[in-house]
Structures are given as C-alpha cells and as structure tokens.
Amino acid sequence: MLFDWDGTLVDSQYANYRAMSGALAPEGVTLEKEWFDARTGLSSAEMIHTLVDERALRLSRPVEQIVADRDELFLKGAHEVRPHTELLKVVDAMHHRLPMAVASGGSRRIIEETLRHQPFHDRFDTLVTRDDVERGKPAPDIFLRAAEELGAAPSRCTVYEDSDEGIAAAHAAGMAVIDVRPFTGTGAHA
C-alpha cells in the first residue's frame, strides 16, 4: 500500500499555503488560496515556476531559495499538522498486514519532520520522496520506486491519493488507486 503525504495522510493544506504565501511575500507576490489549492499536486518549485510563467514575474531570489524559505516556514508549524482520521484508520488496520510506504512529491526533510509528530510515525516500511527520483508526479517514478523498495510488483500495489497528478502517476505506474478526496474533502476534484 502506497500513501501520498500532503492532503492524503495529513491535512497540511493550510500549513503549506501559509508557508508558500510567506515565502513569496518578499517578492511582492500575493498568493491566492484558490490558485494554490488548484495546484496541490505540484512540487513547491514547480508551483513557483508555474506562477512565474502565468504572471510573467521577475523574482529577486532563485526559486531554490524561495523553496528553502518556504520549507523553513513550514517546519516552524510542522507539529500543528494533523492526520486525516479516515486514513489513520486505514494505516492502523493494515499495519503488520501489508507492507506500506509513504510516496510523496514533497521533500524528505519536511515529511520526516512532520511524520515524527504523527500517531502513525512508526507504521511505514519506507519513505520515497521527490528527492529520491528524477521526475515527480504525474510521472510514475515515485510510486515505482516505493514498490521496488517494498519488494512489490506495481500491479499488486494500491495507491491512496488526493490529486489529479498523483492519480495520473499511479495509473502510469500500473497501480490501482483510491481517490481519497471524497473522504477527506481535500484537493480539486477531477
């Protein structure tokens, strides 16, 4: 079983928005929550590049620095991020029954720090992040790497996801997928 992180296992949407908005403010950018919410499947860097392209922005700092600032702002509130209770029940029910992985387009450092505050912090056999693969979602790389680390054939994996990009990645990996948005109220529905 493979679980996306943001919006699937944890309700981190507002914390992510607040951090991104704060990191972009010194650039004179006002980030609308609706714009941010519609792009939840993108990495922070991909989101900033999209924003720059759409608004023809000129940034005073490199994208990597803005992402680093975003990460620091997020980490200050990592202890406030809570699990989605519906997914917590699934994780608890499957613990010791099936191998499980967190497979996320987020950064390893952010997920590890936030995971240690979660009631399911010790339930996963592996963690695969955007840092571990060449291409992020909607490419299948993250899910394929997680399956490999679990020793599971992709066709035998089920992915829990909350974004269109993640669902596309799971399908591209040849995996079954459960769209958690009806249960969590997250993400933009397809």
PDB file of C-alpha atoms in Angstrom:
ATOM      1  CA  MET A   1       0.000   0.000   0.000  1.00  0.00           C
ATOM      2  CA  LEU A   2       1.351   3.380  -1.031  1.00  0.00           C
ATOM      3  CA  PHE A   3       0.180   6.611   0.534  1.00  0.00           C
ATOM      4  CA  ASP A   4       0.663  10.136  -0.708  1.00  0.00           C
ATOM      5  CA  TRP A   5       1.512  12.531   2.131  1.00  0.00           C
ATOM      6  CA  ASP A   6       0.043  16.034   1.824  1.00  0.00           C
ATOM      7  CA  GLY A   7      -3.738  16.000   1.653  1.00  0.00           C
ATOM      8  CA  THR A   8      -3.878  12.217   1.895  1.00  0.00           C
ATOM      9  CA  LEU A   9      -2.271  11.079   5.142  1.00  0.00           C
ATOM     10  CA  VAL A  10      -2.136  14.547   6.675  1.00  0.00           C
ATOM     11  CA  ASP A  11      -4.215  17.697   6.465  1.00  0.00           C
ATOM     12  CA  SER A  12      -1.338  20.040   5.628  1.00  0.00           C
ATOM     13  CA  GLN A  13      -3.049  22.197   3.017  1.00  0.00           C
ATOM     14  CA  TYR A  14      -3.334  25.369   5.068  1.00  0.00           C
ATOM     15  CA  ALA A  15       0.159  24.969   6.569  1.00  0.00           C
ATOM     16  CA  ASN A  16       1.595  24.543   3.048  1.00  0.00           C
ATOM     17  CA  TYR A  17      -0.350  27.526   1.736  1.00  0.00           C
ATOM     18  CA  ARG A  18       0.716  29.726   4.659  1.00  0.00           C
ATOM     19  CA  ALA A  19       4.386  28.758   4.151  1.00  0.00           C
ATOM     20  CA  MET A  20       4.321  29.325   0.371  1.00  0.00           C
ATOM     21  CA  SER A  21       2.493  32.623   0.740  1.00  0.00           C
ATOM     22  CA  GLY A  22       5.018  33.755   3.343  1.00  0.00           C
ATOM     23  CA  ALA A  23       7.988  32.777   1.169  1.00  0.00           C
ATOM     24  CA  LEU A  24       6.574  34.659  -1.828  1.00  0.00           C
ATOM     25  CA  ALA A  25       5.595  37.819   0.084  1.00  0.00           C
ATOM     26  CA  PRO A  26       9.123  39.339  -0.018  1.00  0.00           C
ATOM     27  CA  GLU A  27       8.860  39.062  -3.821  1.00  0.00           C
ATOM     28  CA  GLY A  28       5.759  41.255  -3.744  1.00  0.00           C
ATOM     29  CA  VAL A  29       3.593  38.286  -4.779  1.00  0.00           C
ATOM     30  CA  THR A  30       0.135  37.836  -3.324  1.00  0.00           C
ATOM     31  CA  LEU A  31      -0.743  34.168  -3.482  1.00  0.00           C
ATOM     32  CA  GLU A  32      -4.460  33.457  -3.614  1.00  0.00           C
ATOM     33  CA  LYS A  33      -5.533  30.361  -1.723  1.00  0.00           C
ATOM     34  CA  GLU A  34      -7.798  29.272  -4.604  1.00  0.00           C
ATOM     35  CA  TRP A  35      -4.847  29.403  -7.043  1.00  0.00           C
ATOM     36  CA  PHE A  36      -2.691  27.427  -4.607  1.00  0.00           C
ATOM     37  CA  ASP A  37      -5.421  24.849  -3.884  1.00  0.00           C
ATOM     38  CA  ALA A  38      -5.890  24.155  -7.602  1.00  0.00           C
ATOM     39  CA  ARG A  39      -2.214  23.128  -7.915  1.00  0.00           C
ATOM     40  CA  THR A  40      -1.731  20.910  -4.867  1.00  0.00           C
ATOM     41  CA  GLY A  41      -0.161  18.072  -6.865  1.00  0.00           C
ATOM     42  CA  LEU A  42       2.837  20.185  -7.912  1.00  0.00           C
ATOM     43  CA  SER A  43       6.111  20.414  -6.015  1.00  0.00           C
ATOM     44  CA  SER A  44       6.960  23.782  -4.479  1.00  0.00           C
ATOM     45  CA  ALA A  45       9.482  24.541  -7.227  1.00  0.00           C
ATOM     46  CA  GLU A  46       7.045  23.519  -9.974  1.00  0.00           C
ATOM     47  CA  MET A  47       4.367  25.678  -8.367  1.00  0.00           C
ATOM     48  CA  ILE A  48       6.657  28.722  -8.273  1.00  0.00           C
ATOM     49  CA  HIS A  49       7.724  28.190 -11.900  1.00  0.00           C
ATOM     50  CA  THR A  50       4.040  27.970 -12.904  1.00  0.00           C
ATOM     51  CA  LEU A  51       3.274  31.172 -11.022  1.00  0.00           C
ATOM     52  CA  VAL A  52       6.222  32.958 -12.654  1.00  0.00           C
ATOM     53  CA  ASP A  53       5.141  31.808 -16.122  1.00  0.00           C
ATOM     54  CA  GLU A  54       1.454  32.673 -15.645  1.00  0.00           C
ATOM     55  CA  ARG A  55       2.124  36.135 -14.195  1.00  0.00           C
ATOM     56  CA  ALA A  56       5.345  36.968 -16.070  1.00  0.00           C
ATOM     57  CA  LEU A  57       7.072  37.595 -12.729  1.00  0.00           C
ATOM     58  CA  ARG A  58      10.682  38.572 -12.161  1.00  0.00           C
ATOM     59  CA  LEU A  59      11.957  37.119  -8.911  1.00  0.00           C
ATOM     60  CA  SER A  60      14.732  38.699  -6.861  1.00  0.00           C
ATOM     61  CA  ARG A  61      15.829  35.311  -5.466  1.00  0.00           C
ATOM     62  CA  PRO A  62      16.403  31.947  -7.136  1.00  0.00           C
ATOM     63  CA  VAL A  63      13.461  29.538  -6.974  1.00  0.00           C
ATOM     64  CA  GLU A  64      15.585  27.183  -4.856  1.00  0.00           C
ATOM     65  CA  GLN A  65      15.984  29.905  -2.214  1.00  0.00           C
ATOM     66  CA  ILE A  66      12.259  30.623  -2.152  1.00  0.00           C
ATOM     67  CA  VAL A  67      11.580  26.879  -1.736  1.00  0.00           C
ATOM     68  CA  ALA A  68      14.131  26.728   1.112  1.00  0.00           C
ATOM     69  CA  ASP A  69      12.431  29.701   2.791  1.00  0.00           C
ATOM     70  CA  ARG A  70       9.043  28.020   2.298  1.00  0.00           C
ATOM     71  CA  ASP A  71      10.367  24.850   3.902  1.00  0.00           C
ATOM     72  CA  GLU A  72      11.693  26.727   6.943  1.00  0.00           C
ATOM     73  CA  LEU A  73       8.366  28.497   7.404  1.00  0.00           C
ATOM     74  CA  PHE A  74       6.534  25.172   7.137  1.00  0.00           C
ATOM     75  CA  LEU A  75       8.828  23.423   9.634  1.00  0.00           C
ATOM     76  CA  LYS A  76       8.067  26.043  12.274  1.00  0.00           C
ATOM     77  CA  GLY A  77       4.484  24.736  12.311  1.00  0.00           C
ATOM     78  CA  ALA A  78       5.097  21.039  11.493  1.00  0.00           C
ATOM     79  CA  HIS A  79       3.914  19.995  14.947  1.00  0.00           C
ATOM     80  CA  GLU A  80       0.479  21.508  14.169  1.00  0.00           C
ATOM     81  CA  VAL A  81      -0.199  19.271  11.134  1.00  0.00           C
ATOM     82  CA  ARG A  82      -2.794  16.607  11.912  1.00  0.00           C
ATOM     83  CA  PRO A  83      -3.585  13.272  10.263  1.00  0.00           C
ATOM     84  CA  HIS A  84      -6.737  12.668   8.280  1.00  0.00           C
ATOM     85  CA  THR A  85      -8.647  10.385  10.649  1.00  0.00           C
ATOM     86  CA  GLU A  86     -10.082   8.325   7.789  1.00  0.00           C
ATOM     87  CA  LEU A  87      -6.599   7.451   6.540  1.00  0.00           C
ATOM     88  CA  LEU A  88      -5.249   6.932  10.050  1.00  0.00           C
ATOM     89  CA  LYS A  89      -7.841   4.152  10.408  1.00  0.00           C
ATOM     90  CA  VAL A  90      -6.635   2.510   7.178  1.00  0.00           C
ATOM     91  CA  VAL A  91      -2.984   2.714   8.235  1.00  0.00           C
ATOM     92  CA  ASP A  92      -3.752   1.264  11.668  1.00  0.00           C
ATOM     93  CA  ALA A  93      -5.858  -1.552  10.180  1.00  0.00           C
ATOM     94  CA  MET A  94      -3.169  -2.543   7.669  1.00  0.00           C
ATOM     95  CA  HIS A  95      -0.169  -2.235   9.997  1.00  0.00           C
ATOM     96  CA  HIS A  96       1.612  -5.632  10.198  1.00  0.00           C
ATOM     97  CA  ARG A  97      -0.714  -6.976   7.466  1.00  0.00           C
ATOM     98  CA  LEU A  98       0.703  -5.382   4.315  1.00  0.00           C
ATOM     99  CA  PRO A  99       3.923  -3.519   3.558  1.00  0.00           C
ATOM    100  CA  MET A 100       3.267   0.221   3.442  1.00  0.00           C
ATOM    101  CA  ALA A 101       5.127   3.238   2.099  1.00  0.00           C
ATOM    102  CA  VAL A 102       4.760   6.979   2.056  1.00  0.00           C
ATOM    103  CA  ALA A 103       5.281   8.005  -1.578  1.00  0.00           C
ATOM    104  CA  SER A 104       5.174  11.760  -1.930  1.00  0.00           C
ATOM    105  CA  GLY A 105       6.157  14.608  -4.199  1.00  0.00           C
ATOM    106  CA  GLY A 106       7.155  16.526  -1.076  1.00  0.00           C
ATOM    107  CA  SER A 107      10.638  16.922   0.340  1.00  0.00           C
ATOM    108  CA  ARG A 108      12.152  14.206   2.551  1.00  0.00           C
ATOM    109  CA  ARG A 109      13.190  16.675   5.241  1.00  0.00           C
ATOM    110  CA  ILE A 110       9.696  18.161   5.531  1.00  0.00           C
ATOM    111  CA  ILE A 111       7.948  14.780   5.607  1.00  0.00           C
ATOM    112  CA  GLU A 112      10.357  13.227   8.107  1.00  0.00           C
ATOM    113  CA  GLU A 113       9.999  16.190  10.462  1.00  0.00           C
ATOM    114  CA  THR A 114       6.206  16.230  10.186  1.00  0.00           C
ATOM    115  CA  LEU A 115       5.914  12.430  10.357  1.00  0.00           C
ATOM    116  CA  ARG A 116       7.574  12.280  13.764  1.00  0.00           C
ATOM    117  CA  HIS A 117       4.606  14.246  15.177  1.00  0.00           C
ATOM    118  CA  GLN A 118       2.032  11.806  13.751  1.00  0.00           C
ATOM    119  CA  PRO A 119       0.383   8.894  15.592  1.00  0.00           C
ATOM    120  CA  PHE A 120       1.366   6.582  12.710  1.00  0.00           C
ATOM    121  CA  HIS A 121       5.033   7.654  12.659  1.00  0.00           C
ATOM    122  CA  ASP A 122       6.287   4.063  13.032  1.00  0.00           C
ATOM    123  CA  ARG A 123       3.874   2.316  10.659  1.00  0.00           C
ATOM    124  CA  PHE A 124       5.666   2.650   7.309  1.00  0.00           C
ATOM    125  CA  ASP A 125       8.304   0.365   5.844  1.00  0.00           C
ATOM    126  CA  THR A 126       9.785   3.039   3.578  1.00  0.00           C
ATOM    127  CA  LEU A 127       9.541   6.658   2.547  1.00  0.00           C
ATOM    128  CA  VAL A 128      10.085   7.774  -1.048  1.00  0.00           C
ATOM    129  CA  THR A 129      10.015  11.467  -1.876  1.00  0.00           C
ATOM    130  CA  ARG A 130      10.601  13.800  -4.792  1.00  0.00           C
ATOM    131  CA  ASP A 131      14.221  13.930  -3.599  1.00  0.00           C
ATOM    132  CA  ASP A 132      14.688  10.240  -4.473  1.00  0.00           C
ATOM    133  CA  VAL A 133      13.649  10.251  -8.136  1.00  0.00           C
ATOM    134  CA  GLU A 134      14.375  12.109 -11.341  1.00  0.00           C
ATOM    135  CA  ARG A 135      10.767  13.043 -12.182  1.00  0.00           C
ATOM    136  CA  GLY A 136       7.902  14.000  -9.903  1.00  0.00           C
ATOM    137  CA  LYS A 137       4.210  13.326 -10.337  1.00  0.00           C
ATOM    138  CA  PRO A 138       2.449  12.927 -12.765  1.00  0.00           C
ATOM    139  CA  ALA A 139       5.405  10.727 -13.798  1.00  0.00           C
ATOM    140  CA  PRO A 140       5.190   7.298 -12.119  1.00  0.00           C
ATOM    141  CA  ASP A 141       8.748   7.355 -10.714  1.00  0.00           C
ATOM    142  CA  ILE A 142       7.892   7.926  -7.030  1.00  0.00           C
ATOM    143  CA  PHE A 143       5.369   5.092  -6.943  1.00  0.00           C
ATOM    144  CA  LEU A 144       7.571   2.699  -8.915  1.00  0.00           C
ATOM    145  CA  ARG A 145      10.496   3.361  -6.561  1.00  0.00           C
ATOM    146  CA  ALA A 146       8.291   2.798  -3.497  1.00  0.00           C
ATOM    147  CA  ALA A 147       7.018  -0.516  -4.910  1.00  0.00           C
ATOM    148  CA  GLU A 148      10.595  -1.559  -5.610  1.00  0.00           C
ATOM    149  CA  GLU A 149      11.670  -0.708  -2.057  1.00  0.00           C
ATOM    150  CA  LEU A 150       8.738  -2.721  -0.680  1.00  0.00           C
ATOM    151  CA  GLY A 151       9.595  -5.644  -2.978  1.00  0.00           C
ATOM    152  CA  ALA A 152       6.121  -5.488  -4.514  1.00  0.00           C
ATOM    153  CA  ALA A 153       5.084  -5.756  -8.146  1.00  0.00           C
ATOM    154  CA  PRO A 154       3.456  -2.473  -9.258  1.00  0.00           C
ATOM    155  CA  SER A 155       0.332  -4.352 -10.373  1.00  0.00           C
ATOM    156  CA  ARG A 156      -0.138  -5.538  -6.777  1.00  0.00           C
ATOM    157  CA  CYS A 157       0.066  -2.051  -5.256  1.00  0.00           C
ATOM    158  CA  THR A 158      -2.772   0.226  -4.256  1.00  0.00           C
ATOM    159  CA  VAL A 159      -2.134   3.958  -4.046  1.00  0.00           C
ATOM    160  CA  TYR A 160      -4.076   6.348  -1.826  1.00  0.00           C
ATOM    161  CA  GLU A 161      -4.038   9.804  -3.452  1.00  0.00           C
ATOM    162  CA  ASP A 162      -5.725  13.202  -3.369  1.00  0.00           C
ATOM    163  CA  SER A 163      -4.518  14.961  -6.536  1.00  0.00           C
ATOM    164  CA  ASP A 164      -5.096  14.590 -10.250  1.00  0.00           C
ATOM    165  CA  GLU A 165      -1.297  14.479 -10.784  1.00  0.00           C
ATOM    166  CA  GLY A 166      -0.907  11.702  -8.235  1.00  0.00           C
ATOM    167  CA  ILE A 167      -3.764   9.673  -9.678  1.00  0.00           C
ATOM    168  CA  ALA A 168      -2.212  10.010 -13.142  1.00  0.00           C
ATOM    169  CA  ALA A 169       1.145   8.876 -11.702  1.00  0.00           C
ATOM    170  CA  ALA A 170      -0.446   5.810 -10.074  1.00  0.00           C
ATOM    171  CA  HIS A 171      -2.177   4.857 -13.326  1.00  0.00           C
ATOM    172  CA  ALA A 172       1.078   5.372 -15.263  1.00  0.00           C
ATOM    173  CA  ALA A 173       2.771   3.019 -12.779  1.00  0.00           C
ATOM    174  CA  GLY A 174       0.126   0.354 -13.460  1.00  0.00           C
ATOM    175  CA  MET A 175      -1.253   0.548  -9.920  1.00  0.00           C
ATOM    176  CA  ALA A 176      -4.749   0.591  -8.517  1.00  0.00           C
ATOM    177  CA  VAL A 177      -5.656   3.934  -6.980  1.00  0.00           C
ATOM    178  CA  ILE A 178      -8.107   5.133  -4.382  1.00  0.00           C
ATOM    179  CA  ASP A 179      -9.034   8.808  -4.655  1.00  0.00           C
ATOM    180  CA  VAL A 180      -9.333   9.903  -1.020  1.00  0.00           C
ATOM    181  CA  ARG A 181     -10.882  13.310  -1.749  1.00  0.00           C
ATOM    182  CA  PRO A 182     -14.468  12.140  -1.111  1.00  0.00           C
ATOM    183  CA  PHE A 183     -13.336  11.006   2.353  1.00  0.00           C
ATOM    184  CA  THR A 184     -11.035  13.891   3.284  1.00  0.00           C
ATOM    185  CA  GLY A 185     -12.597  16.833   1.452  1.00  0.00           C
ATOM    186  CA  THR A 186      -9.181  17.788   0.022  1.00  0.00           C
ATOM    187  CA  GLY A 187      -7.849  18.679  -3.402  1.00  0.00           C
ATOM    188  CA  ALA A 188      -9.594  19.766  -6.562  1.00  0.00           C
ATOM    189  CA  HIS A 189     -11.950  17.102  -7.866  1.00  0.00           C
ATOM    190  CA  ALA A 190     -11.398  15.827 -11.361  1.00  0.00           C
TER     191      ALA A 190
END
